[in-house]
XYZ file of C-alpha atoms in Angstrom:
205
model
C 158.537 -21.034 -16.674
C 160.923 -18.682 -14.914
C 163.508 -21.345 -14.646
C 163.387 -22.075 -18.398
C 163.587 -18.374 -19.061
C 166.786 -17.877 -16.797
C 168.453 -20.823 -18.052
C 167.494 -19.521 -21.746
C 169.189 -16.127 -20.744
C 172.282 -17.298 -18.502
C 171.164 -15.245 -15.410
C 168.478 -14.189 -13.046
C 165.811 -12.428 -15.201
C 162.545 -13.968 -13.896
C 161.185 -14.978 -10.362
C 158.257 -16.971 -9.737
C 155.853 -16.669 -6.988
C 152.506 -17.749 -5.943
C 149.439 -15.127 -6.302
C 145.950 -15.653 -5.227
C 144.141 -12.710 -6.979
C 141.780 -12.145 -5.025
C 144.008 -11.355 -1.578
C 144.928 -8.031 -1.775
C 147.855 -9.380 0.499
C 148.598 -11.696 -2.565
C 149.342 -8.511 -4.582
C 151.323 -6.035 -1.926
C 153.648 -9.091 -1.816
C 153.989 -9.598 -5.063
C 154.693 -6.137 -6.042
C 157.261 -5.688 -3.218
C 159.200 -8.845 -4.172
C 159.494 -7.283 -7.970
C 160.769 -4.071 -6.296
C 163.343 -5.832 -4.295
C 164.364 -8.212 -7.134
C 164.231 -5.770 -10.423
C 164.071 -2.275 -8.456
C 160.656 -1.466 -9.392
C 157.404 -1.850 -11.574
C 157.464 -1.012 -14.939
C 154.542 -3.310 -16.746
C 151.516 -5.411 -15.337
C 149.711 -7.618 -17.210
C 146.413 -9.133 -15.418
C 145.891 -12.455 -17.187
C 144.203 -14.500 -14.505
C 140.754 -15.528 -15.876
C 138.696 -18.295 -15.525
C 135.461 -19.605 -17.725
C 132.101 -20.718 -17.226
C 129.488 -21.798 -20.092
C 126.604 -20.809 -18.090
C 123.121 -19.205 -18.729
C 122.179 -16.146 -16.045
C 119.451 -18.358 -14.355
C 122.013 -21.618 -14.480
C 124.845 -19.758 -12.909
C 124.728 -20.566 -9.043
C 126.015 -17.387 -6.704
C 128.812 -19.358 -6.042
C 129.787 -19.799 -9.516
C 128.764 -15.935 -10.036
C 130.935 -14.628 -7.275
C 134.156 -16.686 -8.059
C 134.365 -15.342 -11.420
C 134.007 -11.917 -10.474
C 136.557 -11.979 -7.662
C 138.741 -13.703 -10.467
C 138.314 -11.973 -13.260
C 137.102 -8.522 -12.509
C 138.073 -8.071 -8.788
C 141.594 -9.424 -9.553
C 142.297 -7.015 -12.551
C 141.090 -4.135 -9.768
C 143.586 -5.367 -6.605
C 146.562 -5.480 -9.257
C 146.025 -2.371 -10.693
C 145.669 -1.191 -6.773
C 148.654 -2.601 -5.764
C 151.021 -1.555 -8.953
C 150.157 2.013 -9.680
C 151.955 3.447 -6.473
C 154.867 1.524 -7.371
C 154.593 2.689 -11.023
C 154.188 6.055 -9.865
C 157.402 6.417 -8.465
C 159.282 4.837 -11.122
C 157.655 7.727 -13.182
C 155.108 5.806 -15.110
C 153.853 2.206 -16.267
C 152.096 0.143 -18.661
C 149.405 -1.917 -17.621
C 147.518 -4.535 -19.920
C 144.495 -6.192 -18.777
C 143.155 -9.079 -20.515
C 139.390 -8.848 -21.500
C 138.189 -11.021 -24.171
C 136.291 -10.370 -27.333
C 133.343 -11.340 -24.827
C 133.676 -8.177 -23.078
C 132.191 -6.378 -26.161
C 130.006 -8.846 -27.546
C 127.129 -10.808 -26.090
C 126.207 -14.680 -26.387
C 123.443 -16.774 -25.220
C 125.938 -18.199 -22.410
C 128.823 -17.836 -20.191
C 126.777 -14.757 -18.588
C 129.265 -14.309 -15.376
C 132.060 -14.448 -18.222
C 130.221 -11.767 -19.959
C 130.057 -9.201 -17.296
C 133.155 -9.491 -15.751
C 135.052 -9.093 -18.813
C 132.829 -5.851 -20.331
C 133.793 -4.047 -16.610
C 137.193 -5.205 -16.993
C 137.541 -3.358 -21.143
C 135.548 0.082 -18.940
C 137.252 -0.344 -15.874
C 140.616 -0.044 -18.022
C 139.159 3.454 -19.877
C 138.855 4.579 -16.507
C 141.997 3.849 -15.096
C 143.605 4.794 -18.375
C 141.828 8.757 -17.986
C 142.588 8.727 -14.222
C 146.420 7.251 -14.664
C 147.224 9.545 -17.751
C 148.952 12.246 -15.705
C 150.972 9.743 -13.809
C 152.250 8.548 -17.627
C 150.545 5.223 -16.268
C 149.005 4.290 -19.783
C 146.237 1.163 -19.405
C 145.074 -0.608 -22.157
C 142.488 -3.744 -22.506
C 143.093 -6.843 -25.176
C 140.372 -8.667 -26.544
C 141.366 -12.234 -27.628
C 138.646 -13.792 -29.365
C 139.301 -18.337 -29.659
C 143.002 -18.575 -28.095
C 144.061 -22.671 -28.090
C 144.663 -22.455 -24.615
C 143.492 -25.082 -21.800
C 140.687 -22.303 -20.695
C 138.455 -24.026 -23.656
C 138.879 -27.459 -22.127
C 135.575 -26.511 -20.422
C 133.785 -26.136 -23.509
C 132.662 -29.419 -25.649
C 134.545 -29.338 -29.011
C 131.418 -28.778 -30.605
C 131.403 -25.345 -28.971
C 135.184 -24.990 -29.571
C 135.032 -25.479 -33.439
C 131.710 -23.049 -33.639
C 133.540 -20.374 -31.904
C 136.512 -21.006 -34.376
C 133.969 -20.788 -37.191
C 132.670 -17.272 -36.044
C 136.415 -15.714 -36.687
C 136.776 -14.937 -40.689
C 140.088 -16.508 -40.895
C 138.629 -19.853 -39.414
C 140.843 -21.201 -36.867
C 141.744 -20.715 -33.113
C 145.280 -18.308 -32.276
C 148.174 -19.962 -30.495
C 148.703 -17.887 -27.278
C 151.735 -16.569 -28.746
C 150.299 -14.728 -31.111
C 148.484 -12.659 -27.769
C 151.462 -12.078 -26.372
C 153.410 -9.859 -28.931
C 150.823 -8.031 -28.703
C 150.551 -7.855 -24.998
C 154.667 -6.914 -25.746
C 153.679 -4.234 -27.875
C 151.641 -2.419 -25.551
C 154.026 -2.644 -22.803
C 156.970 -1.268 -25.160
C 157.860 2.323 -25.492
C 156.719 1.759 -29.277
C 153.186 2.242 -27.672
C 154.036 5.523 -25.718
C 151.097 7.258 -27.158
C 148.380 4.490 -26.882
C 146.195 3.834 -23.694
C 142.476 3.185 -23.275
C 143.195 1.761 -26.316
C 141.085 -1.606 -26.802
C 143.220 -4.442 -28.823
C 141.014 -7.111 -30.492
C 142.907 -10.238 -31.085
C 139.903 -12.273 -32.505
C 140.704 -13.427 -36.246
C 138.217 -10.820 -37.306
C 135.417 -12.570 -35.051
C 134.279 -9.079 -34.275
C 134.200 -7.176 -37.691
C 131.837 -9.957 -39.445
């Protein structure tokens, strides 16, 4: 939490604030408060996600549109709402989290699916478009992370997605977020529209 991270570093590095997604509102704010506490926008990650182990034809339209205003129209209003402010800092990183279900298919989670394939070409666009503004966007792919997101999966499902990866076991978030680190670092100055899979090798077999 941001308390736990200013009390870990003796001062004011982190503020916390609430962010509905969705509300374009939601984002101006968010990006002005950063601007007023930190003097700008350097790096934005869109993380927000949320899962459903649906069919097409078992996924209701309510189910259908509150994924995609989560998980695809979300990544779109933050990207909106940072790139001006990363434009006049003289360029950005932004990271938007995908999943290794953005590239592949599976017999479920169909709202999942889609959102998360036009969030890994929705980057590549942004990425060409941004490029001259040295605004460099890049997609990661996690593939099993052990993070509460699987609750809504039975453990059944849990340990057969674990069994698709080649090293056989689920990643600890942490282990997504030095990457996530790397591609907001300088050390990643020449990478964007760059897709990072994260997946245990899930995706090579």
């Amino acid at each position: 939490t941001a308390d736990e991270i200013n009390e870990e570093a003796g001062s004011t590095i982190a503020v916390a604030m609430h962010l509905d997604v969705t509300r374009a509102a939601d984002w101006r704010a968010a990006v002005e408060r950063c601007q007023q506490e930190f003097g700008g926008l350097d790096v934005l990650v869109n993380n927000a996600g949320i899962l459903n182990v649906k069919g097409i034809e078992e996924t209701t339209e309510e189910e259908w549109d509150s994924i995609v205003n989560i998980n695809q129209k979300g990544v779109w209003l933050g990207m909106k709402a940072a790139v001006p402010a990363m434009r006049r800092r003289g360029g950005g990183s932004i990271i938007n989290i995908s999943s290794v279900y953005g590239i592949i298919g599976s017999p479920a989670c169909a709202a999942y699916h889609g959102t998360k394939g036009a969030v890994r070409l929705l980057t590549k666009a942004a990425a060409i478009q941004y490029a001259p503004d040295k605004i460099r966007v890049n997609s990661v792919h996690p593939g099993p992370i052990l993070t509460p997101m699987l609750e809504v999966m039975t453990p059944d499902d849990v340990q057969a997605a674990i069994n698709m990866t080649p090293m056989k076991r689920g990643a600890q978030p942490e282990e997504v977020g030095w990457c996530v680190v790397f591609l907001a670092s300088d050390e990643a100055s020449f990478v964007t529209g760059a897709e990072l899979v994260v997946d245990g090798g899930w995706t090579a077999a």
